[in-house]
mmCIF file of C-alpha atoms and ligand atoms in Angstrom:
data_model
loop_
_atom_site.group_PDB
_atom_site.id
_atom_site.type_symbol
_atom_site.label_atom_id
_atom_site.label_comp_id
_atom_site.label_asym_id
_atom_site.label_seq_id
_atom_site.Cartn_x
_atom_site.Cartn_y
_atom_site.Cartn_z
ATOM 1 C CA MET A 232 0.118 0.099 -0.022
ATOM 2 C CA ASN A 233 1.405 3.329 -0.977
ATOM 3 C CA THR A 234 -1.099 6.043 0.091
ATOM 4 C CA LYS A 235 0.724 9.070 1.460
ATOM 5 C CA GLN A 236 -1.154 11.732 3.632
ATOM 6 C CA ALA A 237 0.720 14.352 5.831
ATOM 7 C CA PHE A 238 -1.289 13.705 8.948
ATOM 8 C CA ASP A 239 0.054 14.707 12.402
ATOM 9 C CA ARG A 240 0.716 11.314 13.870
ATOM 10 C CA LEU A 241 -0.081 12.049 17.547
ATOM 11 C CA ASP A 242 -3.386 14.037 16.291
ATOM 12 C CA LEU A 243 -4.525 11.154 14.149
ATOM 13 C CA ARG A 244 -3.837 8.784 17.029
ATOM 14 C CA LYS A 245 -5.981 10.859 19.398
ATOM 15 C CA ALA A 246 -8.683 10.881 17.027
ATOM 16 C CA LEU A 247 -8.569 7.014 16.230
ATOM 17 C CA GLY A 248 -8.427 6.741 20.196
ATOM 18 C CA SER A 249 -12.058 8.077 20.431
ATOM 19 C CA PHE A 250 -13.205 4.741 19.513
ATOM 20 C CA GLY A 251 -13.494 2.555 22.559
ATOM 21 C CA THR A 252 -12.275 -0.715 22.553
ATOM 22 C CA GLY A 253 -11.610 -3.705 24.777
ATOM 23 C CA VAL A 254 -7.972 -4.796 25.592
ATOM 24 C CA THR A 255 -6.230 -8.204 24.608
ATOM 25 C CA ILE A 256 -3.107 -9.866 25.064
ATOM 26 C CA VAL A 257 -2.205 -11.769 22.047
ATOM 27 C CA THR A 258 0.014 -14.724 22.980
ATOM 28 C CA ALA A 259 2.054 -17.331 20.677
ATOM 29 C CA LYS A 260 5.247 -19.268 20.958
ATOM 30 C CA SER A 261 8.539 -18.651 18.884
ATOM 31 C CA SER A 262 10.258 -21.227 16.966
ATOM 32 C CA ASP A 263 12.832 -21.751 19.909
ATOM 33 C CA ASN A 264 9.763 -22.377 22.372
ATOM 34 C CA ARG A 265 9.796 -18.812 23.902
ATOM 35 C CA LEU A 266 6.521 -17.455 25.019
ATOM 36 C CA VAL A 267 5.434 -14.072 23.513
ATOM 37 C CA GLY A 268 2.639 -11.742 24.552
ATOM 38 C CA VAL A 269 1.664 -8.372 23.149
ATOM 39 C CA THR A 270 -1.119 -5.933 24.648
ATOM 40 C CA ALA A 271 -3.498 -5.221 21.500
ATOM 41 C CA ASN A 272 -6.575 -3.298 21.398
ATOM 42 C CA SER A 273 -6.653 -3.763 17.428
ATOM 43 C CA PHE A 274 -8.718 -7.037 17.849
ATOM 44 C CA SER A 275 -11.947 -7.298 16.076
ATOM 45 C CA SER A 276 -14.526 -10.114 15.277
ATOM 46 C CA VAL A 277 -14.726 -10.603 11.362
ATOM 47 C CA SER A 278 -17.007 -13.591 10.699
ATOM 48 C CA LEU A 279 -19.196 -16.016 12.718
ATOM 49 C CA GLU A 280 -19.180 -18.862 10.150
ATOM 50 C CA PRO A 281 -16.613 -19.660 9.913
ATOM 51 C CA ALA A 282 -15.483 -17.945 13.176
ATOM 52 C CA ILE A 283 -12.628 -15.448 12.126
ATOM 53 C CA VAL A 284 -11.137 -12.793 14.128
ATOM 54 C CA LEU A 285 -8.322 -10.352 13.381
ATOM 55 C CA TRP A 286 -5.551 -8.187 15.058
ATOM 56 C CA SER A 287 -2.710 -6.162 13.896
ATOM 57 C CA LEU A 288 0.961 -5.820 15.219
ATOM 58 C CA GLN A 289 3.371 -2.930 14.486
ATOM 59 C CA LYS A 290 6.234 -4.042 11.976
ATOM 60 C CA ASN A 291 9.017 -2.937 14.437
ATOM 61 C CA SER A 292 7.783 -5.320 17.262
ATOM 62 C CA PRO A 293 10.526 -7.775 18.207
ATOM 63 C CA SER A 294 7.884 -10.307 18.711
ATOM 64 C CA LEU A 295 6.853 -10.141 14.959
ATOM 65 C CA SER A 296 8.843 -13.225 13.991
ATOM 66 C CA ALA A 297 7.351 -15.405 16.595
ATOM 67 C CA TYR A 298 3.889 -14.726 15.289
ATOM 68 C CA ASP A 299 4.805 -15.289 11.831
ATOM 69 C CA ASP A 300 6.623 -18.508 12.481
ATOM 70 C CA CYS A 301 4.106 -19.851 15.036
ATOM 71 C CA GLY A 302 1.152 -19.671 12.463
ATOM 72 C CA ARG A 303 -1.107 -19.429 15.337
ATOM 73 C CA PHE A 304 -2.250 -17.137 18.346
ATOM 74 C CA VAL A 305 -4.390 -16.590 21.123
ATOM 75 C CA ILE A 306 -6.726 -13.662 21.784
ATOM 76 C CA ASN A 307 -6.843 -13.097 25.487
ATOM 77 C CA VAL A 308 -9.631 -10.647 26.334
ATOM 78 C CA LEU A 309 -8.643 -8.829 29.648
ATOM 79 C CA SER A 310 -11.079 -8.511 32.579
ATOM 80 C CA LEU A 311 -11.371 -5.367 34.810
ATOM 81 C CA GLU A 312 -8.877 -6.889 37.200
ATOM 82 C CA GLN A 313 -6.170 -7.331 34.645
ATOM 83 C CA ILE A 314 -4.892 -3.705 33.877
ATOM 84 C CA GLY A 315 -1.513 -4.859 35.454
ATOM 85 C CA HIS A 316 -1.406 -7.503 32.858
ATOM 86 C CA SER A 317 -2.129 -5.012 30.085
ATOM 87 C CA ARG A 318 0.645 -2.633 31.326
ATOM 88 C CA ARG A 319 3.059 -5.638 31.621
ATOM 89 C CA PHE A 320 2.526 -6.933 28.123
ATOM 90 C CA SER A 321 2.719 -3.565 26.518
ATOM 91 C CA SER A 322 6.045 -2.906 28.304
ATOM 92 C CA GLN A 323 9.599 -4.079 27.334
ATOM 93 C CA VAL A 324 10.143 -6.294 30.471
ATOM 94 C CA PRO A 325 12.269 -9.206 29.254
ATOM 95 C CA GLU A 326 10.132 -11.857 31.035
ATOM 96 C CA LYS A 327 6.481 -10.784 30.373
ATOM 97 C CA PHE A 328 5.055 -14.197 31.809
ATOM 98 C CA GLN A 329 6.867 -14.210 35.152
ATOM 99 C CA GLY A 330 4.088 -14.134 37.916
ATOM 100 C CA ILE A 331 1.268 -14.580 35.174
ATOM 101 C CA ASP A 332 -1.204 -17.438 35.574
ATOM 102 C CA TYR A 333 -1.664 -19.398 32.419
ATOM 103 C CA HIS A 334 -2.010 -22.848 31.162
ATOM 104 C CA LEU A 335 -0.784 -24.264 27.704
ATOM 105 C CA GLY A 336 -3.626 -24.700 25.090
ATOM 106 C CA LEU A 337 -3.741 -25.988 21.581
ATOM 107 C CA ALA A 338 0.081 -26.551 20.074
ATOM 108 C CA GLY A 339 1.285 -25.313 23.546
ATOM 109 C CA LEU A 340 0.492 -21.617 23.272
ATOM 110 C CA PRO A 341 -0.292 -19.745 26.519
ATOM 111 C CA VAL A 342 -3.833 -19.172 27.497
ATOM 112 C CA LEU A 343 -4.029 -16.540 30.332
ATOM 113 C CA GLU A 344 -6.364 -17.286 33.381
ATOM 114 C CA GLY A 345 -8.884 -14.973 34.585
ATOM 115 C CA CYS A 346 -9.717 -13.506 31.260
ATOM 116 C CA ALA A 347 -13.258 -12.352 30.103
ATOM 117 C CA ALA A 348 -12.717 -14.555 26.975
ATOM 118 C CA THR A 349 -9.945 -16.456 25.258
ATOM 119 C CA PHE A 350 -9.856 -17.379 21.639
ATOM 120 C CA GLU A 351 -7.471 -20.012 20.261
ATOM 121 C CA CYS A 352 -6.878 -19.326 16.584
ATOM 122 C CA LEU A 353 -4.982 -20.735 13.474
ATOM 123 C CA THR A 354 -3.507 -17.856 11.291
ATOM 124 C CA VAL A 355 -5.530 -18.130 7.978
ATOM 125 C CA GLN A 356 -4.094 -14.922 6.387
ATOM 126 C CA ARG A 357 -1.368 -12.288 7.047
ATOM 127 C CA LEU A 358 -1.485 -9.088 5.259
ATOM 128 C CA ASP A 359 1.256 -6.387 5.269
ATOM 129 C CA VAL A 360 -0.832 -3.116 5.804
ATOM 130 C CA GLY A 361 1.535 0.039 6.118
ATOM 131 C CA ASP A 362 3.220 -0.039 9.426
ATOM 132 C CA HIS A 363 1.370 -2.944 10.627
ATOM 133 C CA ILE A 364 0.960 -6.711 9.882
ATOM 134 C CA LEU A 365 -2.629 -7.648 10.053
ATOM 135 C CA TYR A 366 -3.493 -11.314 11.120
ATOM 136 C CA LEU A 367 -6.715 -13.238 10.333
ATOM 137 C CA GLY A 368 -7.227 -15.935 12.489
ATOM 138 C CA GLN A 369 -9.792 -19.035 12.378
ATOM 139 C CA VAL A 370 -11.109 -19.604 15.902
ATOM 140 C CA GLU A 371 -10.207 -23.507 16.923
ATOM 141 C CA ALA A 372 -11.490 -23.229 20.681
ATOM 142 C CA TYR A 373 -12.879 -20.504 22.737
ATOM 143 C CA GLN A 374 -14.077 -19.887 26.348
ATOM 144 C CA HIS A 375 -15.797 -16.986 28.216
ATOM 145 C CA GLN A 376 -16.741 -16.068 31.689
ATOM 146 C CA GLU A 377 -18.861 -13.519 33.423
ATOM 147 C CA HIS A 378 -16.076 -11.259 34.286
ATOM 148 C CA SER A 379 -16.438 -7.511 33.559
ATOM 149 C CA ALA A 380 -14.272 -6.606 30.470
ATOM 150 C CA LEU A 381 -11.602 -3.895 30.558
ATOM 151 C CA ILE A 382 -12.093 -1.018 28.296
ATOM 152 C CA TYR A 383 -9.634 1.296 26.669
ATOM 153 C CA VAL A 384 -10.770 4.679 25.285
ATOM 154 C CA GLN A 385 -9.197 8.184 24.654
ATOM 155 C CA GLY A 386 -5.750 6.783 25.844
ATOM 156 C CA LYS A 387 -6.993 5.477 29.184
ATOM 157 C CA TYR A 388 -8.456 2.473 30.963
ATOM 158 C CA ALA A 389 -12.131 2.401 31.755
ATOM 159 C CA ARG A 390 -14.909 0.197 33.118
ATOM 160 C CA SER A 391 -18.210 -0.674 31.164
ATOM 161 C CA ALA A 392 -21.108 1.717 32.350
ATOM 162 C CA SER A 393 -23.608 -0.382 30.809
ATOM 163 C CA ALA A 394 -25.466 -0.946 34.023
ATOM 164 C CA GLU A 395 -25.941 2.883 34.658
ATOM 165 C CA LEU A 396 -26.933 3.473 31.026
ATOM 166 C CA GLN A 397 -29.700 0.663 30.967
ATOM 167 C CA ALA A 398 -30.992 2.420 34.226
ATOM 168 C CA ALA A 399 -31.310 5.870 32.515
HETATM 169 C C1 LIG B 454 -4.229 -0.614 25.404
HETATM 170 C C2 LIG B 454 -3.168 -0.775 24.338
HETATM 171 C C3 LIG B 454 -3.273 -1.325 23.083
HETATM 172 C C4 LIG B 454 -2.335 -1.608 22.302
HETATM 173 N N1 LIG B 454 -2.575 -2.132 20.855
HETATM 174 C C5 LIG B 454 -1.479 -2.699 20.092
HETATM 175 C C6 LIG B 454 -1.928 -3.272 18.948
HETATM 176 O O1 LIG B 454 -3.050 -3.554 18.605
HETATM 177 N N2 LIG B 454 -0.975 -3.532 18.106
HETATM 178 C C7 LIG B 454 0.307 -3.296 18.376
HETATM 179 O O2 LIG B 454 1.357 -3.705 17.725
HETATM 180 N N3 LIG B 454 0.642 -2.788 19.446
HETATM 181 C C8 LIG B 454 -0.360 -2.468 20.490
HETATM 182 N N4 LIG B 454 -0.049 -1.718 21.646
HETATM 183 C C9 LIG B 454 1.405 -1.458 21.947
HETATM 184 C C10 LIG B 454 2.158 -2.815 22.329
HETATM 185 O O3 LIG B 454 1.465 -3.466 23.565
HETATM 186 C C11 LIG B 454 3.543 -2.504 22.925
HETATM 187 O O4 LIG B 454 4.303 -1.939 21.746
HETATM 188 C C12 LIG B 454 4.398 -3.679 23.432
HETATM 189 O O5 LIG B 454 5.704 -3.301 23.762
HETATM 190 C C13 LIG B 454 4.564 -4.728 22.299
HETATM 191 O O6 LIG B 454 5.433 -5.602 22.846
HETATM 192 P P1 LIG B 454 6.916 -6.116 22.003
HETATM 193 O O7 LIG B 454 7.757 -5.208 22.449
HETATM 194 O O8 LIG B 454 6.868 -7.670 22.488
HETATM 195 O O9 LIG B 454 6.375 -5.885 20.587
HETATM 196 C C14 LIG B 454 -1.100 -1.468 22.651
HETATM 197 C C15 LIG B 454 -0.759 -0.905 23.802
HETATM 198 C C16 LIG B 454 -1.782 -0.556 24.810
HETATM 199 C C17 LIG B 454 -1.366 -0.005 26.050
#
């Protein structure tokens, strides 16, 4: 893609950040069996039948080759109590999984405990889009629990206000 437009990067990020999302940690395993995980709010559902989801990763991520080589990923949708997980997996700490509860799911990929939902996916398409790589994954297994989901909007963490809105 070669579309050039002189937008102010920070201002564009601010505008895009008006769109509230949940927060996920996308996990995988490198070819030398190192566990990787990145905080990502680019996650979106795409198709129900078949069940397809997407997320995107910045090309300069040191974890990129692990997601490419693995050919699979797990979307871990964070619950309200997991802000600490979000901060940890969006940082550069060397041992991101230290002190994190998880079990190994399909193909030995880490599935985090205490999430609102998890989706274990097989990568079915990888698209080179601007400064990111877009991964589309077919969901092979999933689980969900009645935990309140963590929200991210306008550059800040938030909680869902659905109860208050319904009451109004
Ligand atoms: C709420 C939130 C959402 C994020 N979403 C993404 C995303 O969708 N894609 C991405 O590449 N980075 C995203 N990031 C930034 C990465 O989490 C961060 O760059 C992290 O260091 C990546 O790990 P790495 O150093 O292993 O690449 C997000 C960060 C935060 C706090």
